[in-house]
mmCIF file with all atom_site columns, C-alpha atoms in Angstrom:
data_model
loop_
_atom_site.group_PDB
_atom_site.id
_atom_site.type_symbol
_atom_site.label_atom_id
_atom_site.label_alt_id
_atom_site.label_comp_id
_atom_site.label_asym_id
_atom_site.label_entity_id
_atom_site.label_seq_id
_atom_site.pdbx_PDB_ins_code
_atom_site.Cartn_x
_atom_site.Cartn_y
_atom_site.Cartn_z
_atom_site.occupancy
_atom_site.B_iso_or_equiv
_atom_site.pdbx_formal_charge
_atom_site.auth_seq_id
_atom_site.auth_comp_id
_atom_site.auth_asym_id
_atom_site.auth_atom_id
_atom_site.pdbx_PDB_model_num
ATOM 1   C CA . MET X 1 1   ? 0.000  0.000   0.000   1.00 0.00 ? 1   MET X CA 1
ATOM 2   C CA . VAL X 1 2   ? 1.338  3.394   -0.966  1.00 0.00 ? 2   VAL X CA 1
ATOM 3   C CA . HIS X 1 3   ? 0.285  6.091   1.505   1.00 0.00 ? 3   HIS X CA 1
ATOM 4   C CA . ARG X 1 4   ? -0.609 9.260   -0.404  1.00 0.00 ? 4   ARG X CA 1
ATOM 5   C CA . LYS X 1 5   ? -3.180 10.658  2.020   1.00 0.00 ? 5   LYS X CA 1
ATOM 6   C CA . GLY X 1 6   ? -4.344 10.136  5.564   1.00 0.00 ? 6   GLY X CA 1
ATOM 7   C CA . GLU X 1 7   ? -2.652 10.470  8.908   1.00 0.00 ? 7   GLU X CA 1
ATOM 8   C CA . LEU X 1 8   ? 1.126  10.528  8.806   1.00 0.00 ? 8   LEU X CA 1
ATOM 9   C CA . CYS X 1 9   ? 1.378  8.741   12.168  1.00 0.00 ? 9   CYS X CA 1
ATOM 10  C CA . VAL X 1 10  ? -0.494 5.732   10.719  1.00 0.00 ? 10  VAL X CA 1
ATOM 11  C CA . ALA X 1 11  ? 1.832  5.493   7.711   1.00 0.00 ? 11  ALA X CA 1
ATOM 12  C CA . VAL X 1 12  ? 4.939  5.843   9.884   1.00 0.00 ? 12  VAL X CA 1
ATOM 13  C CA . GLY X 1 13  ? 3.526  3.342   12.363  1.00 0.00 ? 13  GLY X CA 1
ATOM 14  C CA . ALA X 1 14  ? 3.022  0.804   9.590   1.00 0.00 ? 14  ALA X CA 1
ATOM 15  C CA . SER X 1 15  ? 6.552  1.439   8.363   1.00 0.00 ? 15  SER X CA 1
ATOM 16  C CA . MET X 1 16  ? 7.853  0.651   11.838  1.00 0.00 ? 16  MET X CA 1
ATOM 17  C CA . SER X 1 17  ? 5.896  -2.613  12.089  1.00 0.00 ? 17  SER X CA 1
ATOM 18  C CA . LEU X 1 18  ? 8.628  -5.152  11.552  1.00 0.00 ? 18  LEU X CA 1
ATOM 19  C CA . PRO X 1 19  ? 7.197  -8.651  11.051  1.00 0.00 ? 19  PRO X CA 1
ATOM 20  C CA . GLY X 1 20  ? 7.898  -10.849 14.036  1.00 0.00 ? 20  GLY X CA 1
ATOM 21  C CA . LEU X 1 21  ? 8.748  -7.891  16.251  1.00 0.00 ? 21  LEU X CA 1
ATOM 22  C CA . VAL X 1 22  ? 5.938  -5.352  16.102  1.00 0.00 ? 22  VAL X CA 1
ATOM 23  C CA . GLU X 1 23  ? 2.211  -5.922  15.669  1.00 0.00 ? 23  GLU X CA 1
ATOM 24  C CA . PRO X 1 24  ? 0.849  -4.902  12.242  1.00 0.00 ? 24  PRO X CA 1
ATOM 25  C CA . VAL X 1 25  ? -1.124 -1.652  11.935  1.00 0.00 ? 25  VAL X CA 1
ATOM 26  C CA . ARG X 1 26  ? -4.817 -2.080  11.111  1.00 0.00 ? 26  ARG X CA 1
ATOM 27  C CA . LEU X 1 27  ? -6.131 0.272   8.432   1.00 0.00 ? 27  LEU X CA 1
ATOM 28  C CA . ASP X 1 28  ? -9.285 -0.061  6.332   1.00 0.00 ? 28  ASP X CA 1
ATOM 29  C CA . GLY X 1 29  ? -9.532 -3.815  6.943   1.00 0.00 ? 29  GLY X CA 1
ATOM 30  C CA . ARG X 1 30  ? -5.867 -4.411  6.138   1.00 0.00 ? 30  ARG X CA 1
ATOM 31  C CA . LEU X 1 31  ? -2.925 -5.412  8.288   1.00 0.00 ? 31  LEU X CA 1
ATOM 32  C CA . LEU X 1 32  ? 0.062  -3.278  7.358   1.00 0.00 ? 32  LEU X CA 1
ATOM 33  C CA . VAL X 1 33  ? 3.723  -4.001  8.036   1.00 0.00 ? 33  VAL X CA 1
ATOM 34  C CA . ASP X 1 34  ? 6.980  -2.373  6.964   1.00 0.00 ? 34  ASP X CA 1
ATOM 35  C CA . GLY X 1 35  ? 7.017  -2.116  3.170   1.00 0.00 ? 35  GLY X CA 1
ATOM 36  C CA . GLY X 1 36  ? 10.639 -3.230  3.198   1.00 0.00 ? 36  GLY X CA 1
ATOM 37  C CA . VAL X 1 37  ? 9.338  -6.777  3.299   1.00 0.00 ? 37  VAL X CA 1
ATOM 38  C CA . LEU X 1 38  ? 8.570  -6.464  -0.415  1.00 0.00 ? 38  LEU X CA 1
ATOM 39  C CA . ASN X 1 39  ? 10.418 -3.365  -1.554  1.00 0.00 ? 39  ASN X CA 1
ATOM 40  C CA . ASN X 1 40  ? 13.049 -1.875  0.731   1.00 0.00 ? 40  ASN X CA 1
ATOM 41  C CA . LEU X 1 41  ? 13.969 1.017   -1.564  1.00 0.00 ? 41  LEU X CA 1
ATOM 42  C CA . PRO X 1 42  ? 10.695 2.013   -3.284  1.00 0.00 ? 42  PRO X CA 1
ATOM 43  C CA . VAL X 1 43  ? 12.057 4.588   -5.699  1.00 0.00 ? 43  VAL X CA 1
ATOM 44  C CA . ASP X 1 44  ? 10.217 2.836   -8.524  1.00 0.00 ? 44  ASP X CA 1
ATOM 45  C CA . VAL X 1 45  ? 6.964  3.919   -6.868  1.00 0.00 ? 45  VAL X CA 1
ATOM 46  C CA . MET X 1 46  ? 8.206  7.511   -6.789  1.00 0.00 ? 46  MET X CA 1
ATOM 47  C CA . ALA X 1 47  ? 9.435  7.359   -10.395 1.00 0.00 ? 47  ALA X CA 1
ATOM 48  C CA . GLU X 1 48  ? 5.972  6.346   -11.621 1.00 0.00 ? 48  GLU X CA 1
ATOM 49  C CA . ARG X 1 49  ? 4.615  9.782   -10.698 1.00 0.00 ? 49  ARG X CA 1
ATOM 50  C CA . SER X 1 50  ? 7.440  11.871  -12.198 1.00 0.00 ? 50  SER X CA 1
ATOM 51  C CA . GLU X 1 51  ? 7.087  14.445  -9.443  1.00 0.00 ? 51  GLU X CA 1
ATOM 52  C CA . GLY X 1 52  ? 10.710 15.536  -9.353  1.00 0.00 ? 52  GLY X CA 1
ATOM 53  C CA . PRO X 1 53  ? 14.198 14.350  -8.504  1.00 0.00 ? 53  PRO X CA 1
ATOM 54  C CA . ILE X 1 54  ? 14.404 11.173  -6.439  1.00 0.00 ? 54  ILE X CA 1
ATOM 55  C CA . VAL X 1 55  ? 16.875 10.992  -3.587  1.00 0.00 ? 55  VAL X CA 1
ATOM 56  C CA . ALA X 1 56  ? 17.159 7.482   -2.139  1.00 0.00 ? 56  ALA X CA 1
ATOM 57  C CA . VAL X 1 57  ? 18.805 6.578   1.144   1.00 0.00 ? 57  VAL X CA 1
ATOM 58  C CA . ASP X 1 58  ? 19.984 2.971   1.093   1.00 0.00 ? 58  ASP X CA 1
ATOM 59  C CA . VAL X 1 59  ? 20.859 1.781   4.598   1.00 0.00 ? 59  VAL X CA 1
ATOM 60  C CA . THR X 1 60  ? 21.086 -1.898  3.637   1.00 0.00 ? 60  THR X CA 1
ATOM 61  C CA . GLN X 1 61  ? 24.806 -1.658  2.857   1.00 0.00 ? 61  GLN X CA 1
ATOM 62  C CA . ARG X 1 62  ? 25.513 -1.103  6.558   1.00 0.00 ? 62  ARG X CA 1
ATOM 63  C CA . PHE X 1 63  ? 23.926 -4.402  7.460   1.00 0.00 ? 63  PHE X CA 1
ATOM 64  C CA . ARG X 1 64  ? 25.408 -6.419  4.603   1.00 0.00 ? 64  ARG X CA 1
ATOM 65  C CA . ALA X 1 65  ? 28.891 -5.397  5.711   1.00 0.00 ? 65  ALA X CA 1
ATOM 66  C CA . ARG X 1 66  ? 28.310 -6.577  9.276   1.00 0.00 ? 66  ARG X CA 1
ATOM 67  C CA . ALA X 1 67  ? 26.567 -9.771  8.186   1.00 0.00 ? 67  ALA X CA 1
ATOM 68  C CA . ALA X 1 68  ? 29.789 -10.804 6.461   1.00 0.00 ? 68  ALA X CA 1
ATOM 69  C CA . ASP X 1 69  ? 31.645 -10.678 9.791   1.00 0.00 ? 69  ASP X CA 1
ATOM 70  C CA . GLU X 1 70  ? 31.660 -14.303 10.966  1.00 0.00 ? 70  GLU X CA 1
ATOM 71  C CA . ASN X 1 71  ? 32.484 -13.321 14.548  1.00 0.00 ? 71  ASN X CA 1
ATOM 72  C CA . SER X 1 72  ? 29.462 -11.041 14.841  1.00 0.00 ? 72  SER X CA 1
ATOM 73  C CA . LEU X 1 73  ? 26.520 -12.411 16.815  1.00 0.00 ? 73  LEU X CA 1
ATOM 74  C CA . THR X 1 74  ? 23.179 -10.681 16.628  1.00 0.00 ? 74  THR X CA 1
ATOM 75  C CA . GLY X 1 75  ? 19.954 -10.833 18.589  1.00 0.00 ? 75  GLY X CA 1
ATOM 76  C CA . LEU X 1 76  ? 16.593 -12.025 17.349  1.00 0.00 ? 76  LEU X CA 1
ATOM 77  C CA . GLY X 1 77  ? 15.419 -8.556  16.292  1.00 0.00 ? 77  GLY X CA 1
ATOM 78  C CA . GLU X 1 78  ? 18.510 -7.865  14.212  1.00 0.00 ? 78  GLU X CA 1
ATOM 79  C CA . THR X 1 79  ? 18.345 -11.330 12.655  1.00 0.00 ? 79  THR X CA 1
ATOM 80  C CA . LEU X 1 80  ? 14.679 -10.911 11.651  1.00 0.00 ? 80  LEU X CA 1
ATOM 81  C CA . THR X 1 81  ? 15.424 -7.489  10.214  1.00 0.00 ? 81  THR X CA 1
ATOM 82  C CA . ARG X 1 82  ? 18.341 -8.782  8.164   1.00 0.00 ? 82  ARG X CA 1
ATOM 83  C CA . ALA X 1 83  ? 16.187 -11.641 6.874   1.00 0.00 ? 83  ALA X CA 1
ATOM 84  C CA . MET X 1 84  ? 13.602 -9.090  5.778   1.00 0.00 ? 84  MET X CA 1
ATOM 85  C CA . LEU X 1 85  ? 16.255 -7.074  3.918   1.00 0.00 ? 85  LEU X CA 1
ATOM 86  C CA . LEU X 1 86  ? 17.522 -10.158 2.090   1.00 0.00 ? 86  LEU X CA 1
ATOM 87  C CA . GLY X 1 87  ? 14.125 -10.603 0.469   1.00 0.00 ? 87  GLY X CA 1
ATOM 88  C CA . SER X 1 88  ? 14.403 -7.254  -1.276  1.00 0.00 ? 88  SER X CA 1
ATOM 89  C CA . ALA X 1 89  ? 18.117 -7.304  -2.220  1.00 0.00 ? 89  ALA X CA 1
ATOM 90  C CA . ASP X 1 90  ? 17.466 -7.646  -5.969  1.00 0.00 ? 90  ASP X CA 1
ATOM 91  C CA . ILE X 1 91  ? 14.786 -4.960  -5.830  1.00 0.00 ? 91  ILE X CA 1
ATOM 92  C CA . ASP X 1 92  ? 17.318 -2.589  -4.244  1.00 0.00 ? 92  ASP X CA 1
ATOM 93  C CA . ARG X 1 93  ? 19.678 -2.986  -7.202  1.00 0.00 ? 93  ARG X CA 1
ATOM 94  C CA . LEU X 1 94  ? 16.870 -2.333  -9.674  1.00 0.00 ? 94  LEU X CA 1
ATOM 95  C CA . ALA X 1 95  ? 15.597 0.629   -7.671  1.00 0.00 ? 95  ALA X CA 1
ATOM 96  C CA . ARG X 1 96  ? 18.948 2.405   -7.879  1.00 0.00 ? 96  ARG X CA 1
ATOM 97  C CA . ALA X 1 97  ? 18.352 2.841   -11.610 1.00 0.00 ? 97  ALA X CA 1
ATOM 98  C CA . HIS X 1 98  ? 15.364 5.103   -10.831 1.00 0.00 ? 98  HIS X CA 1
ATOM 99  C CA . ALA X 1 99  ? 17.113 7.324   -8.287  1.00 0.00 ? 99  ALA X CA 1
ATOM 100 C CA . ASP X 1 100 ? 18.750 10.605  -9.251  1.00 0.00 ? 100 ASP X CA 1
ATOM 101 C CA . LEU X 1 101 ? 20.968 10.372  -6.183  1.00 0.00 ? 101 LEU X CA 1
ATOM 102 C CA . VAL X 1 102 ? 21.639 7.464   -3.832  1.00 0.00 ? 102 VAL X CA 1
ATOM 103 C CA . ILE X 1 103 ? 22.969 8.163   -0.363  1.00 0.00 ? 103 ILE X CA 1
ATOM 104 C CA . ALA X 1 104 ? 24.457 5.080   1.292   1.00 0.00 ? 104 ALA X CA 1
ATOM 105 C CA . PRO X 1 105 ? 25.621 5.781   4.851   1.00 0.00 ? 105 PRO X CA 1
ATOM 106 C CA . PRO X 1 106 ? 28.538 3.587   5.934   1.00 0.00 ? 106 PRO X CA 1
ATOM 107 C CA . ASP X 1 107 ? 28.394 1.007   8.685   1.00 0.00 ? 107 ASP X CA 1
ATOM 108 C CA . ASP X 1 108 ? 28.697 3.038   11.870  1.00 0.00 ? 108 ASP X CA 1
ATOM 109 C CA . GLY X 1 109 ? 28.444 0.107   14.252  1.00 0.00 ? 109 GLY X CA 1
ATOM 110 C CA . VAL X 1 110 ? 24.833 0.854   15.196  1.00 0.00 ? 110 VAL X CA 1
ATOM 111 C CA . GLY X 1 111 ? 22.312 -1.970  14.965  1.00 0.00 ? 111 GLY X CA 1
ATOM 112 C CA . MET X 1 112 ? 19.049 -1.440  13.134  1.00 0.00 ? 112 MET X CA 1
ATOM 113 C CA . LEU X 1 113 ? 16.992 -1.505  16.326  1.00 0.00 ? 113 LEU X CA 1
ATOM 114 C CA . GLU X 1 114 ? 19.300 0.648   18.476  1.00 0.00 ? 114 GLU X CA 1
ATOM 115 C CA . PHE X 1 115 ? 17.048 3.691   18.582  1.00 0.00 ? 115 PHE X CA 1
ATOM 116 C CA . HIS X 1 116 ? 19.037 5.184   21.471  1.00 0.00 ? 116 HIS X CA 1
ATOM 117 C CA . GLN X 1 117 ? 21.854 5.752   18.930  1.00 0.00 ? 117 GLN X CA 1
ATOM 118 C CA . LEU X 1 118 ? 19.722 8.021   16.736  1.00 0.00 ? 118 LEU X CA 1
ATOM 119 C CA . ASP X 1 119 ? 22.061 11.022  17.001  1.00 0.00 ? 119 ASP X CA 1
ATOM 120 C CA . ARG X 1 120 ? 25.024 8.926   15.883  1.00 0.00 ? 120 ARG X CA 1
ATOM 121 C CA . VAL X 1 121 ? 23.093 7.499   12.917  1.00 0.00 ? 121 VAL X CA 1
ATOM 122 C CA . ARG X 1 122 ? 21.812 10.943  11.929  1.00 0.00 ? 122 ARG X CA 1
ATOM 123 C CA . LEU X 1 123 ? 25.370 12.322  11.877  1.00 0.00 ? 123 LEU X CA 1
ATOM 124 C CA . ALA X 1 124 ? 26.563 9.419   9.707   1.00 0.00 ? 124 ALA X CA 1
ATOM 125 C CA . GLY X 1 125 ? 23.653 10.073  7.341   1.00 0.00 ? 125 GLY X CA 1
ATOM 126 C CA . ARG X 1 126 ? 24.448 13.772  7.084   1.00 0.00 ? 126 ARG X CA 1
ATOM 127 C CA . ARG X 1 127 ? 28.085 13.037  6.290   1.00 0.00 ? 127 ARG X CA 1
ATOM 128 C CA . ALA X 1 128 ? 27.059 10.529  3.627   1.00 0.00 ? 128 ALA X CA 1
ATOM 129 C CA . ALA X 1 129 ? 24.609 13.035  2.111   1.00 0.00 ? 129 ALA X CA 1
ATOM 130 C CA . VAL X 1 130 ? 27.273 15.744  1.892   1.00 0.00 ? 130 VAL X CA 1
ATOM 131 C CA . SER X 1 131 ? 29.680 13.295  0.243   1.00 0.00 ? 131 SER X CA 1
ATOM 132 C CA . ALA X 1 132 ? 27.050 12.137  -2.259  1.00 0.00 ? 132 ALA X CA 1
ATOM 133 C CA . LEU X 1 133 ? 26.073 15.713  -3.135  1.00 0.00 ? 133 LEU X CA 1
ATOM 134 C CA . GLU X 1 134 ? 29.701 16.752  -3.559  1.00 0.00 ? 134 GLU X CA 1
ATOM 135 C CA . ALA X 1 135 ? 30.301 13.769  -5.820  1.00 0.00 ? 135 ALA X CA 1
ATOM 136 C CA . ASP X 1 136 ? 27.281 14.421  -8.055  1.00 0.00 ? 136 ASP X CA 1
ATOM 137 C CA . SER X 1 137 ? 25.291 17.629  -7.979  1.00 0.00 ? 137 SER X CA 1
ATOM 138 C CA . SER X 1 138 ? 24.471 17.593  -11.716 1.00 0.00 ? 138 SER X CA 1
ATOM 139 C CA . TRP X 1 139 ? 20.852 16.562  -11.118 1.00 0.00 ? 139 TRP X CA 1
ATOM 140 C CA . LEU X 1 140 ? 20.054 19.522  -8.840  1.00 0.00 ? 140 LEU X CA 1
ATOM 141 C CA . PRO X 1 141 ? 17.850 22.253  -10.351 1.00 0.00 ? 141 PRO X CA 1
ATOM 142 C CA . ARG X 1 142 ? 19.735 25.435  -11.158 1.00 0.00 ? 142 ARG X CA 1
#
């Protein structure tokens, strides 16, 4: 379901409903969970409407890098989240073709469910955005 109208808190709540961890959000007779289950980087949905430049933030790279570390043990929540991301790995590659700019923050050592580290993650994202914009600003309107 693509949320184009309605209450923002409902859409965000559904996006935070990770299967196996958080109860789905009920809306209009549907049970909604995080759209990343099917499409973790939905720039194709944005491209369909041709409403302007598409800036995508791909955080999956951070988790792929850590998953390769054989000595890294994760909890149930992190494991379920990684499993969810695996299901949309091919979609992520295809989605990059639709984006005008892709920002891919590096692995900063923060787990996906470590919400207490929000400031650290936000700083890493800002640094990645500045780097991406410096590398390619040709798509920006003049």
